[in-house]
Coordinates of C-alpha atoms and ligand atoms in Angstrom, one line a residue:
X1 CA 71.0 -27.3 4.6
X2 CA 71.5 -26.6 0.3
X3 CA 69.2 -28.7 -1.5
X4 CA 70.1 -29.2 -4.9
X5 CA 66.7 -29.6 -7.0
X6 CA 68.3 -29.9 -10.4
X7 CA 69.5 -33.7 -10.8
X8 CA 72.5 -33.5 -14.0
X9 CA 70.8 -36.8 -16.1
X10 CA 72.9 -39.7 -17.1
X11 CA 74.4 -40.3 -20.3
X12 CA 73.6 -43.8 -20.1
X13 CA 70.0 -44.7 -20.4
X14 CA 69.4 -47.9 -19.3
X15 CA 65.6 -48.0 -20.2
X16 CA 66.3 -50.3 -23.2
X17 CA 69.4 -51.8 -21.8
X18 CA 69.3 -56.1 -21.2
X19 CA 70.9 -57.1 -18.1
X20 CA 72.1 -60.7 -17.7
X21 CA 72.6 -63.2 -15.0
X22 CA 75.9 -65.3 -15.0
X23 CA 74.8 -69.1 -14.7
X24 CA 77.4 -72.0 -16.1
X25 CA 78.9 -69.7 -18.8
X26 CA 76.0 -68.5 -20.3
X27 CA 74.4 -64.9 -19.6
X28 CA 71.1 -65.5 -19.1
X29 CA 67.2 -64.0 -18.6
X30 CA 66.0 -64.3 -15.1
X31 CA 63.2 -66.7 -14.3
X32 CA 61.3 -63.5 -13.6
X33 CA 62.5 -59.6 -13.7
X34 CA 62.2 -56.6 -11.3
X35 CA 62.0 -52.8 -11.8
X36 CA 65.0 -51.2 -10.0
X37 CA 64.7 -48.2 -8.4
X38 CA 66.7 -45.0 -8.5
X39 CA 66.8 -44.0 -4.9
X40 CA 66.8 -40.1 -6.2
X41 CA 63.4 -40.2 -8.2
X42 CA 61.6 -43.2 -6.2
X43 CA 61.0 -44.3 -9.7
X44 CA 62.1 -47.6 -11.7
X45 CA 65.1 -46.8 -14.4
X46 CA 66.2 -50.3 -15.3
X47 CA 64.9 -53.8 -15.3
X48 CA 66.9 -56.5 -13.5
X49 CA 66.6 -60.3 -14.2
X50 CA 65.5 -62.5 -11.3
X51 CA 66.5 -66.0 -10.4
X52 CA 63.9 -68.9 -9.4
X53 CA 65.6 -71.9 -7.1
X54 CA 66.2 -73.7 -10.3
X55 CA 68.3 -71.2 -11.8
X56 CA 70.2 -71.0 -8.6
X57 CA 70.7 -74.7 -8.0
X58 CA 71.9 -74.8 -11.4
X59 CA 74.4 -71.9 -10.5
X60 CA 75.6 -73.7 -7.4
X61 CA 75.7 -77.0 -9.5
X62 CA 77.8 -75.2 -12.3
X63 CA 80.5 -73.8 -9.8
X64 CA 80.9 -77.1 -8.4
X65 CA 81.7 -78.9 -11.6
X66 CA 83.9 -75.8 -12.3
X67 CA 85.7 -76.5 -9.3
X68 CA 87.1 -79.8 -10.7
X69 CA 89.4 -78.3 -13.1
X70 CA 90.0 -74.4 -11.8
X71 CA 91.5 -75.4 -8.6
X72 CA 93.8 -77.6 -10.8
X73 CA 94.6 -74.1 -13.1
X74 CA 98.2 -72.2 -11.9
X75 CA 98.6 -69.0 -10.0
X76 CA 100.0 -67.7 -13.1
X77 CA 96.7 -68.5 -15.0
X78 CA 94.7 -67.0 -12.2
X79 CA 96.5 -63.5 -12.2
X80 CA 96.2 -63.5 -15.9
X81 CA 92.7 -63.3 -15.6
X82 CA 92.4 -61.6 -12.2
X83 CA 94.2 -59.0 -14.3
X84 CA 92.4 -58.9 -17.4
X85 CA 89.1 -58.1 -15.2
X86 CA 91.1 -55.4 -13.0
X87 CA 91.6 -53.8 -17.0
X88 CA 88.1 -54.3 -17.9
X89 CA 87.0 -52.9 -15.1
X90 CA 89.3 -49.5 -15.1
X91 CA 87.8 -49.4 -19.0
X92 CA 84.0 -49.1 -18.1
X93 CA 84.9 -46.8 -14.9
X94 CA 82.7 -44.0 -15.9
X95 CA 80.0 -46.8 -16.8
X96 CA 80.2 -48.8 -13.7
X97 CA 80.3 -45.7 -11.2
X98 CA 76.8 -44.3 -13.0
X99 CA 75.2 -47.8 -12.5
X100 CA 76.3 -47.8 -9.0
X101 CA 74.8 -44.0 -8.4
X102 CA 71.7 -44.8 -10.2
X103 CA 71.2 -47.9 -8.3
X104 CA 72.5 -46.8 -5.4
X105 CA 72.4 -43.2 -5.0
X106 CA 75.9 -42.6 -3.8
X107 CA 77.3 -39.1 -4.8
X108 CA 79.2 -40.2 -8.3
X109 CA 82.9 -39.2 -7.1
X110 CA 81.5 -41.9 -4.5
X111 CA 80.8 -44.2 -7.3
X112 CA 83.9 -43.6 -9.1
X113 CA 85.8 -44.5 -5.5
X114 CA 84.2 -47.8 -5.4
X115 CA 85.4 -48.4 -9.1
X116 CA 88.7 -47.5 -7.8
X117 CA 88.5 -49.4 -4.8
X118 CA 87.7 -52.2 -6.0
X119 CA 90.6 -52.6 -8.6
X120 CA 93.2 -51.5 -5.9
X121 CA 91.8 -54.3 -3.9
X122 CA 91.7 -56.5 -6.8
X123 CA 95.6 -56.1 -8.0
X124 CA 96.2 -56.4 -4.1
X125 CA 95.1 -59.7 -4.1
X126 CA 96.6 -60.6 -7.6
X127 CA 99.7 -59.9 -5.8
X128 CA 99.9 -62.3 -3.3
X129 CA 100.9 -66.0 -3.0
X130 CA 100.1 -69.1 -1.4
X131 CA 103.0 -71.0 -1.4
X132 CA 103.4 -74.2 0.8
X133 CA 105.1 -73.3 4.5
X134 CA 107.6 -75.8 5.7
X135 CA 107.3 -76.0 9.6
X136 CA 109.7 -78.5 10.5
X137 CA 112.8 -80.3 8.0
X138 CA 114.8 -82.4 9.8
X139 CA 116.3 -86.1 9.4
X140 CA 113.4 -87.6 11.0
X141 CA 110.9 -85.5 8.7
X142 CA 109.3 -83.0 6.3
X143 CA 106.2 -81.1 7.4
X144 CA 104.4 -78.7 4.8
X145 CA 101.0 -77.0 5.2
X146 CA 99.2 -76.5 1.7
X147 CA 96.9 -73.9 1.5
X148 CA 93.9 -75.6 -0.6
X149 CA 91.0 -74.1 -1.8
X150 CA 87.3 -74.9 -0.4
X151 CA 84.9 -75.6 -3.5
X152 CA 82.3 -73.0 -4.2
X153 CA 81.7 -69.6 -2.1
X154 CA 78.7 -68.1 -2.0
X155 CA 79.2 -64.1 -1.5
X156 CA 76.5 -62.6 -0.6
X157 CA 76.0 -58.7 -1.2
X158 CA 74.6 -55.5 0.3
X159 CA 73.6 -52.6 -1.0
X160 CA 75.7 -50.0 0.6
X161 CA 79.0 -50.6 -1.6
X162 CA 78.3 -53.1 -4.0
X163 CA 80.2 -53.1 -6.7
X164 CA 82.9 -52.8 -4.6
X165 CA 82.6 -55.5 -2.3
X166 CA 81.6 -57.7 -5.0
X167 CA 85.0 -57.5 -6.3
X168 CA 86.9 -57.7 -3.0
X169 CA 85.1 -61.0 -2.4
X170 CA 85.9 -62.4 -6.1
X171 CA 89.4 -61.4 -6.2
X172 CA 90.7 -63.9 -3.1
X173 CA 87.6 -66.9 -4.1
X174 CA 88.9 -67.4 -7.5
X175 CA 93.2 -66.8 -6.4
X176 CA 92.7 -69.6 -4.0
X177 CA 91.7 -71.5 -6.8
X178 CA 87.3 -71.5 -5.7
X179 CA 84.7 -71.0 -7.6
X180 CA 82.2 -68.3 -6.8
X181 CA 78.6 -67.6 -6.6
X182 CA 77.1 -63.8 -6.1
X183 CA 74.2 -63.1 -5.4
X184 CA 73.7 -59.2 -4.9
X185 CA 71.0 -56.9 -2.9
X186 CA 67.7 -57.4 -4.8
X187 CA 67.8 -53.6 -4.7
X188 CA 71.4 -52.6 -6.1
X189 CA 71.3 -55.8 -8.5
X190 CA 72.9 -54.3 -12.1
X191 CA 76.6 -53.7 -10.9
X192 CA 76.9 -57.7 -10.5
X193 CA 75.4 -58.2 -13.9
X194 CA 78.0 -55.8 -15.4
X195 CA 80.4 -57.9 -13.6
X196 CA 78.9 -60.8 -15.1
X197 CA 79.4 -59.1 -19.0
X198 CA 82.7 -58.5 -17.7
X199 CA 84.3 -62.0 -16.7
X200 CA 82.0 -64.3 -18.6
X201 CA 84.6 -65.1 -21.6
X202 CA 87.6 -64.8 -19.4
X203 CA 87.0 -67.3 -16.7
X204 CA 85.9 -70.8 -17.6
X205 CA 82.4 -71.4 -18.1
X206 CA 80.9 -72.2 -13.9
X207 CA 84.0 -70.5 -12.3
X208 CA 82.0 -67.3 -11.6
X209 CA 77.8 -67.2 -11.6
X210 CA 75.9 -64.1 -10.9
X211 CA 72.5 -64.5 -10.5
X212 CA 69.8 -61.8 -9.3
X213 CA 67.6 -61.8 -6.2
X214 CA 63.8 -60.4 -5.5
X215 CA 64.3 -60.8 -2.2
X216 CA 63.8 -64.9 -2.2
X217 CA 66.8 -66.7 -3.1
X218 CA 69.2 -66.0 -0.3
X219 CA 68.4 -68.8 2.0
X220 CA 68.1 -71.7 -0.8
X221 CA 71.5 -70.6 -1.5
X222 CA 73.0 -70.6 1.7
X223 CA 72.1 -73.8 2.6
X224 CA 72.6 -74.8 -1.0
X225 CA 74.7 -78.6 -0.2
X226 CA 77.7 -77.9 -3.1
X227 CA 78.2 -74.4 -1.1
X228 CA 81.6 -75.0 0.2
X229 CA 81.6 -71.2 2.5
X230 CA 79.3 -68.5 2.6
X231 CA 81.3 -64.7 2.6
X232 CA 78.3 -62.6 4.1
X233 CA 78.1 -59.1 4.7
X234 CA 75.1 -57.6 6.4
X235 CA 73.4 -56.8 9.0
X236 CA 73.7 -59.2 12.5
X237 CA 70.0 -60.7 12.6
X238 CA 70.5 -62.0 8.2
X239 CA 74.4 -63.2 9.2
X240 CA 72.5 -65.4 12.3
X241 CA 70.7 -67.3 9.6
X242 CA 73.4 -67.7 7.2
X243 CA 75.3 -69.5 9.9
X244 CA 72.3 -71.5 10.9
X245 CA 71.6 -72.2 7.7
X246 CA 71.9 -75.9 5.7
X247 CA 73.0 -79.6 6.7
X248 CA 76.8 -79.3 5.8
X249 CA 79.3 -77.4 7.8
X250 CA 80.1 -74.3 6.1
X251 CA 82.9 -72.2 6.7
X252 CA 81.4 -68.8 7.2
X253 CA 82.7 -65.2 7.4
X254 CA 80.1 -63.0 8.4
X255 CA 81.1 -59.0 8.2
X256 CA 78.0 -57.7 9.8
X257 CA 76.9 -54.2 11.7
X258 CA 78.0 -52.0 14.1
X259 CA 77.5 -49.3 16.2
X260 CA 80.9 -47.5 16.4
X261 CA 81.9 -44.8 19.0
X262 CA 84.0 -42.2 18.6
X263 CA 85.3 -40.9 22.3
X264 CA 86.5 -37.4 21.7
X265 CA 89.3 -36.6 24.6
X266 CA 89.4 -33.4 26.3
X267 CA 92.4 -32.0 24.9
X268 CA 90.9 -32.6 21.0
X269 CA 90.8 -29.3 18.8
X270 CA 87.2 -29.4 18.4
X271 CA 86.8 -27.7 14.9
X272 CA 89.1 -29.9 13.4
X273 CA 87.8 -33.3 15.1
X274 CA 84.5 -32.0 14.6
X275 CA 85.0 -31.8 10.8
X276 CA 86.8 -35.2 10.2
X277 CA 84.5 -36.8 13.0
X278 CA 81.1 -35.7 10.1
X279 CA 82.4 -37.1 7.5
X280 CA 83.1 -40.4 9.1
X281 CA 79.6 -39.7 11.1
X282 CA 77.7 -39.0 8.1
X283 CA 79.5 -40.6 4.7
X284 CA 77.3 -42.9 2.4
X285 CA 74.3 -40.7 3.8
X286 CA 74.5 -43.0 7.5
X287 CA 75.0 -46.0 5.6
X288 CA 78.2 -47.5 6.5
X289 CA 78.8 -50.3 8.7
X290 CA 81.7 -48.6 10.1
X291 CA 80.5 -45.1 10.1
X292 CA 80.6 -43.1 13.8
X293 CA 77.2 -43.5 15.2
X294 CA 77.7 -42.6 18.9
X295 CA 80.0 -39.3 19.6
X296 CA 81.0 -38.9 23.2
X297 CA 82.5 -35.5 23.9
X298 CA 83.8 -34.6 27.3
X299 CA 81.6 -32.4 29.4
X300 CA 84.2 -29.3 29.0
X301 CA 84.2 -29.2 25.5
X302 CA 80.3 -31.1 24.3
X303 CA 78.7 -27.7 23.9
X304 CA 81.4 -26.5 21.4
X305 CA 81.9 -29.7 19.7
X306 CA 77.4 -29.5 19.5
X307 CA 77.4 -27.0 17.9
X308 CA 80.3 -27.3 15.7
X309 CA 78.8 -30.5 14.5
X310 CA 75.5 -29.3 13.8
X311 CA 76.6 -26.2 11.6
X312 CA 78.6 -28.6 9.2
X313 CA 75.7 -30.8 9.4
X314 CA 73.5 -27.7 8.4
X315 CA 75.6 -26.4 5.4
X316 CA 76.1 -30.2 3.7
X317 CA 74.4 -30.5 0.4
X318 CA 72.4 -33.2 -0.4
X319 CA 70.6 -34.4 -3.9
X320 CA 70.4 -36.8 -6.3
X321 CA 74.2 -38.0 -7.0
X322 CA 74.7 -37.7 -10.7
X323 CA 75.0 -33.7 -10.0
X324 CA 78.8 -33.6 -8.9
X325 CA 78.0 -30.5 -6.2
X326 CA 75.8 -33.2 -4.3
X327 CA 77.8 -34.4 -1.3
X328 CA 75.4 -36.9 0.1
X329 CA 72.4 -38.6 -1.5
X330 CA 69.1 -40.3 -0.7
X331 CA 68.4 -43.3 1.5
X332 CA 69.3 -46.5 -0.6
X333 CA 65.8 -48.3 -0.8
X334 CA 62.4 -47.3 0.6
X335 CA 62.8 -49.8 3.6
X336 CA 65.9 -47.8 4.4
X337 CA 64.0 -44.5 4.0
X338 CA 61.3 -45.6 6.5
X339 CA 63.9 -46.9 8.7
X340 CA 65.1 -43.1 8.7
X341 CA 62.2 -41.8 9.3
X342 CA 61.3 -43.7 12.5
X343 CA 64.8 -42.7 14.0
X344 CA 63.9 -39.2 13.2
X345 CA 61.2 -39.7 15.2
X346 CA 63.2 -41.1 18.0
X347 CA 65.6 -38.4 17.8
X348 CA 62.8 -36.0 18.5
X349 CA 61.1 -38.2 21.4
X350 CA 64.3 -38.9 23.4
X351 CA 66.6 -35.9 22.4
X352 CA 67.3 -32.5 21.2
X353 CA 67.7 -32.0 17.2
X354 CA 70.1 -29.1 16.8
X355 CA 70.4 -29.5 12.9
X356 CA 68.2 -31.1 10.4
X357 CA 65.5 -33.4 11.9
X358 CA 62.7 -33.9 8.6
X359 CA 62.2 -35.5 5.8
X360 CA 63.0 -33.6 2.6
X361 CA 60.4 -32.5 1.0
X362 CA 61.4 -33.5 -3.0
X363 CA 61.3 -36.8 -5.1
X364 CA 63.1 -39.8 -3.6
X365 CA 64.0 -41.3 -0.5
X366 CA 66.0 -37.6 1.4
X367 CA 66.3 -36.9 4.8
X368 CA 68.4 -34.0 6.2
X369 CA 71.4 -34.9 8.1
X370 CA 70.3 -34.7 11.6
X371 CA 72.6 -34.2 15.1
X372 CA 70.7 -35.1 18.4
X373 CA 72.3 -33.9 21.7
X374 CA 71.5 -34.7 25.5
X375 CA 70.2 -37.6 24.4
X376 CA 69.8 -41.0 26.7
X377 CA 72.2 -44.0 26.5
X378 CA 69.0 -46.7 26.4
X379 CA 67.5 -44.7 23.6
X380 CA 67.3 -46.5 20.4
X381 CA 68.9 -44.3 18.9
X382 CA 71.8 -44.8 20.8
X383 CA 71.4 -48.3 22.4
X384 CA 71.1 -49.8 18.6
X385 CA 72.5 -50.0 15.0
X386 CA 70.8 -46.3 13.2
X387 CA 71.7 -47.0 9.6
X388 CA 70.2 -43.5 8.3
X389 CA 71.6 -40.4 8.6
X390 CA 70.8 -39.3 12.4
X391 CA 74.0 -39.3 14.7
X392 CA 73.9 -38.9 18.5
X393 CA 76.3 -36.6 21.0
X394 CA 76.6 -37.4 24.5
X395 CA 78.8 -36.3 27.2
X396 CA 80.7 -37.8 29.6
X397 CA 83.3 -36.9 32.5
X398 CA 85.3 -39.3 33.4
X399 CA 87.9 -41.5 31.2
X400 CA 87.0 -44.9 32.3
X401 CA 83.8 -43.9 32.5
X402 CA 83.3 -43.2 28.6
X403 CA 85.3 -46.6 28.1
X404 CA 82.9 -48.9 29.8
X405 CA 80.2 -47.0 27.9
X406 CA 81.9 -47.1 24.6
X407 CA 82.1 -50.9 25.6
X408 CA 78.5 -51.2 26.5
X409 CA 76.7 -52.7 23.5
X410 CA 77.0 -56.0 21.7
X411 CA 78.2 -54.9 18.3
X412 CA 82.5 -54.9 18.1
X413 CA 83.3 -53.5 14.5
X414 CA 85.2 -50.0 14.9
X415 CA 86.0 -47.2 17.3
X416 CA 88.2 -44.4 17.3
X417 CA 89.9 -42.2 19.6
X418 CA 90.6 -38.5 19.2
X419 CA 92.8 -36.0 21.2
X420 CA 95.9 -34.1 21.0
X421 CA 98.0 -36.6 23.2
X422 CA 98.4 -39.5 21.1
X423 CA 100.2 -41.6 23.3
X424 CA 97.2 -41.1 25.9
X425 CA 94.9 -41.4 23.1
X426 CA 96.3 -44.6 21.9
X427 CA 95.8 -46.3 25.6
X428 CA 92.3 -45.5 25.4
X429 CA 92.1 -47.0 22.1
X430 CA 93.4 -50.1 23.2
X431 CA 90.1 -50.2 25.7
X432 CA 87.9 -50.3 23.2
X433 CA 86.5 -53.8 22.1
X434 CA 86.3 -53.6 18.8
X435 CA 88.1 -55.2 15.6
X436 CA 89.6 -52.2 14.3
X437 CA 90.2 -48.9 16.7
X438 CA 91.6 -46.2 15.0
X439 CA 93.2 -43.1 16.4
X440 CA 92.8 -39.3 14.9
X441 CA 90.6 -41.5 12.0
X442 CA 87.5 -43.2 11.6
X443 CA 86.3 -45.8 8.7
X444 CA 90.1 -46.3 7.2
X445 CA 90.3 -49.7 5.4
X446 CA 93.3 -50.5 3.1
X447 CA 93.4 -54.3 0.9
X448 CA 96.3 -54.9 3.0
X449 CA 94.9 -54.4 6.4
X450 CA 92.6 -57.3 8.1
X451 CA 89.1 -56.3 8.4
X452 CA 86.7 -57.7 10.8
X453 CA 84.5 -57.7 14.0
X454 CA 84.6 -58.7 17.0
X455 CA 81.5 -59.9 19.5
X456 CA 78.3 -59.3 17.4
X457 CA 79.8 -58.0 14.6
X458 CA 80.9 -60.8 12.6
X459 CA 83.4 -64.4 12.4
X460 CA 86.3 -63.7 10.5
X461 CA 88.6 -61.0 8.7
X462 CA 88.3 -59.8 5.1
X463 CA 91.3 -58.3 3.4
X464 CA 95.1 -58.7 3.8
X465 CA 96.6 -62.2 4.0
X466 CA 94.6 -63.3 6.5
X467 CA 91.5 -62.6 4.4
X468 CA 92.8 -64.7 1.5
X469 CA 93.4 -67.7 3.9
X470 CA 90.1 -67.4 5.5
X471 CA 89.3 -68.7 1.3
X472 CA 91.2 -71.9 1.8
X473 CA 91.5 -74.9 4.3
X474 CA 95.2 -75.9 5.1
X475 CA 96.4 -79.4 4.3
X476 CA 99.2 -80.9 6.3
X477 CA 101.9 -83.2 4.5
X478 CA 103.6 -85.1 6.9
X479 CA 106.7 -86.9 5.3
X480 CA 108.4 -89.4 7.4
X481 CA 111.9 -89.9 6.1
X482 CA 112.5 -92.8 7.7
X483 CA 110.6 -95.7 6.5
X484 CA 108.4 -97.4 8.7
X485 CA 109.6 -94.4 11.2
X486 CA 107.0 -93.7 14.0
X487 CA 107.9 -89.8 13.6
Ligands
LIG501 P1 70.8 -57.4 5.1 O1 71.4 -58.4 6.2 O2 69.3 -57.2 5.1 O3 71.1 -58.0 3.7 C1 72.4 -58.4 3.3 C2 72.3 -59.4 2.2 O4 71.8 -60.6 2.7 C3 71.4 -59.0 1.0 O5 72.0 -59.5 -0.2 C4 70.1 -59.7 1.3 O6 69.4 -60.0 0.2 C5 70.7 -61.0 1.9 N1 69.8 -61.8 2.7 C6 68.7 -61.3 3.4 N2 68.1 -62.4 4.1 C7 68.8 -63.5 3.8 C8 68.8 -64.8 4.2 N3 67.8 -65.3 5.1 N4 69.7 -65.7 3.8 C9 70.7 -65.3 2.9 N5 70.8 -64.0 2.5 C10 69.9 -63.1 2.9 O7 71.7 -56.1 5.2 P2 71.5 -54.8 4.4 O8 70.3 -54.1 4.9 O9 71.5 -55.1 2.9 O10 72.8 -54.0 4.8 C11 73.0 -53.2 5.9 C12 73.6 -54.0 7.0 O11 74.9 -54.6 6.6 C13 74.0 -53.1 8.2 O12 73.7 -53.8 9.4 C14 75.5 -52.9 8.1 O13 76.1 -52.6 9.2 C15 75.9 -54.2 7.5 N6 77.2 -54.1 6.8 C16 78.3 -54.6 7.4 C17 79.5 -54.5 6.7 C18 80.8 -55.0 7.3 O14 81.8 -55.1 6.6 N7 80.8 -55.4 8.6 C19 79.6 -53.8 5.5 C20 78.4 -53.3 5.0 C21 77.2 -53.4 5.6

């Protein structure tokens, strides 16, 4: 394991900097303020403004009366601004990305990947349409389905990719013609309030609100009455309450956690697999939704692939991500970092550490990247969701035997499937009860491709076509063309 002690400083300083909510059109003061923390120090760099319920009633109130007129605005007028924001953003890239590593923690060429992300994603959107569908013209009739927009979303934001999927969330709210509400993490808050400085005199004021969280304001806005849907992503036990939450009936699309496997076959070329099966295991520092969490390796090849993994894991270098040789940074938060901490201590109860295995002993919330081996399946470390940076091998011998195990959990976001056979490998894949299952990869998304979970891991899809439809309700017109005709 290198550890690189000298962290390269910013050229922004944000000590003096104001950040602003977005509430009605105006940037705004919180009601209160909170330090944020730079997850590579442990110590507070910026100051981010916080909202009380009356800010954010008045935020949900102000994208309702938006509503009236943006859903009457044209697609043309949407994309014109959809663009203008996709340039705005590409302008402050090397900005945005340093907000997001400070905040964050994320390795900057990370950082700068969100940026890019999230315009890819944006223009994506920007080029679609929601034109009316004709199902049936005949003499007797005309029936269309109108794709209308729902009223106000309220997208609610981790901290793992936030700028990111901040933007992903915008992009389809406002094309369908919605106005939006965000409310990011309380502990990666500034991204959304450079978002805020960055649509507040293109959009009308209301259509978009930003306003910042302690840690409070989640569940008055969720069950907030003008909230029309809630887009959530988080983790299973927060997306339970969202969908519990209020007296109206929301529509809800919940993208929440998951324990993926990866079932490495035994005709795989282990250094290879082993290599692209770290990166997927390890990326965002174990912080990924859809990051590989559980390897099974098949008895003939588990001690090679062990130790394969564990000398990649040994050799990764880890430090605060503003110094471009870093490839992984800290935990995100100090929750997260105790969170990592007790799972090392369950790796070393219930398994065998073969790399890493402490805490790093430095400034900021570090753990070494850690590989457990012969390792039971009820551990906890297995059995549940490890968010942190502590990945688990187990073997198995039998195909149908490493499916039902794969299978065995309540989470259903991602799998994957490795071998050299990848018609055989492809089978297996299509075992595995998951919403995406991927084959020789791990973690690919693309704006084109629906996103979502199945079972315990979320309601819904995100991206593609079908993740712009989940932001509108369809309206059937029914023309009979007879009059007085019972068709
Ligand atoms: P979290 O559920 O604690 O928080 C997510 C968001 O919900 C935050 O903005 C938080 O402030 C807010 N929140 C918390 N309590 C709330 C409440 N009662 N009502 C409304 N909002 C509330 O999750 P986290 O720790 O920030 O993120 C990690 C989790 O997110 C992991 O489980 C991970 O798998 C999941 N995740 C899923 C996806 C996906 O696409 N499926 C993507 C990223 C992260």
């Amino acid at each position: 394991m290198t550890l690189q002690m000298d962290p390269v400083r910013t050229s922004i300083d944000l000590s003096d900097r104001s950040f602003k909510q977005l509430i009605d059109g105006r940037l705004l003061d919180g009601a209160s303020s909170q330090p944020v923390i730079d997850p590579a120090t442990g110590e507070a760099f910026a100051v981010a403004p916080v909202a009380n319920e009356s800010q954010a009633n008045e935020a949900c109130l102000a994208a309702a009366r938006a509503f009236v007129g943006w859903q009457k605005t044209t697609h043309g007028d949407r994309t014109h601004i959809l663009e203008q924001i996709a340039v705005r953003i590409e302008d402050r890239r090397p900005e945005i990305a340093q907000i997001i590593t400070l905040e964050n923690g994320k390795p900057i060429a990370e950082a700068e990947g969100d940026v890019d992300a999230a315009v890819t994603w944006l223009r994506y959107f920007n080029s679609l349409r929601l034109d009316p569908e004709v199902l049936r013209e005949d003499d007797e009739s005309r029936i269309e389905v109108h794709r209308t927009p729902l009223g106000v979303v309220l997208a609610i934001i981790p901290w793992n990719f936030p700028f990111f999927q901040t933007i992903y969330k915008l992009a389809p709210a406002l094309l369908a013609g919605n106005t939006i509400v965000i409310k990011p993490a309380p502990t990666t808050p500034l991204n959304a309030m450079v978002v805020a400085e960055i649509v507040h005199d293109l959009v009308p004021a209301g259509v978009v609100n930003v306003v910042g969280d302690g840690g409070e304001i989640g569940p008055f806005l969720s069950a907030h009455p003008a909230i029309a849907k809630v887009s959530f992503t988080g983790s299973t036990a927060v997306g339970r309450k969202v969908m519990a939450s209020g007296d109206t009936v929301k529509r809800v699309v919940l993208e929440l956690g998951g324990n993926d496997a990866a079932v490495v076959l035994d005709d795989a070329d282990i250094p290879a697999v082993a290599q692209r099966i770290f990166e997927k295991a390890f990326w965002n520092t174990g912080q990924v939704c859809i990051n590989i969490k559980r390897i099974y390796v098949h008895a003939s090849q588990y001690d090679e692939f062990c130790t394969e993994l564990a000398r990649l894991a040994k050799k990764a270098k880890i430090g605060p991500g503003l110094n471009r040789d870093n490839e992984f940074g800290p935990l995100q938060n100090a929750r997260q970092f105790q969170t990592a901490k007790n799972a090392l201590g369950i790796a070393a109860r219930d398994g065998k550490i073969i790399a890493g295995g402490n805490v790093i002993d430095r400034p900021g919330y570090f753990v070494e990247l850690t590989v457990v081996r012969d390792i039971e399946e009820t551990s906890p470390l297995v059995a549940e969701e490890t968010f942190a940076p502590i990945r688990s091998v187990l073997k198995y011998d039998d195909v149908d035997e490493v499916i039902e195990r794969a299978n065995r959990t309540d989470y259903g976001l991602g799998n994957s499937v490795w071998g050299s056979d990848v018609g055989r490998a492809t089978t297996v894949a299509r075992q595995l009860e998951s919403g995406t299952v991927w084959v020789n990869t791990h973690s690919a998304v693309a704006p084109d491709v629906p996103f979502g979970g199945r079972k315990q891991s979320g309601l819904g899809v995100e991206f593609g076509i079908d993740g712009l439809l989940e932001f509108t309700d369809s309206s059937v017109i029914h023309i009979a063309k007879k009059a007085y005709s019972d068709n």
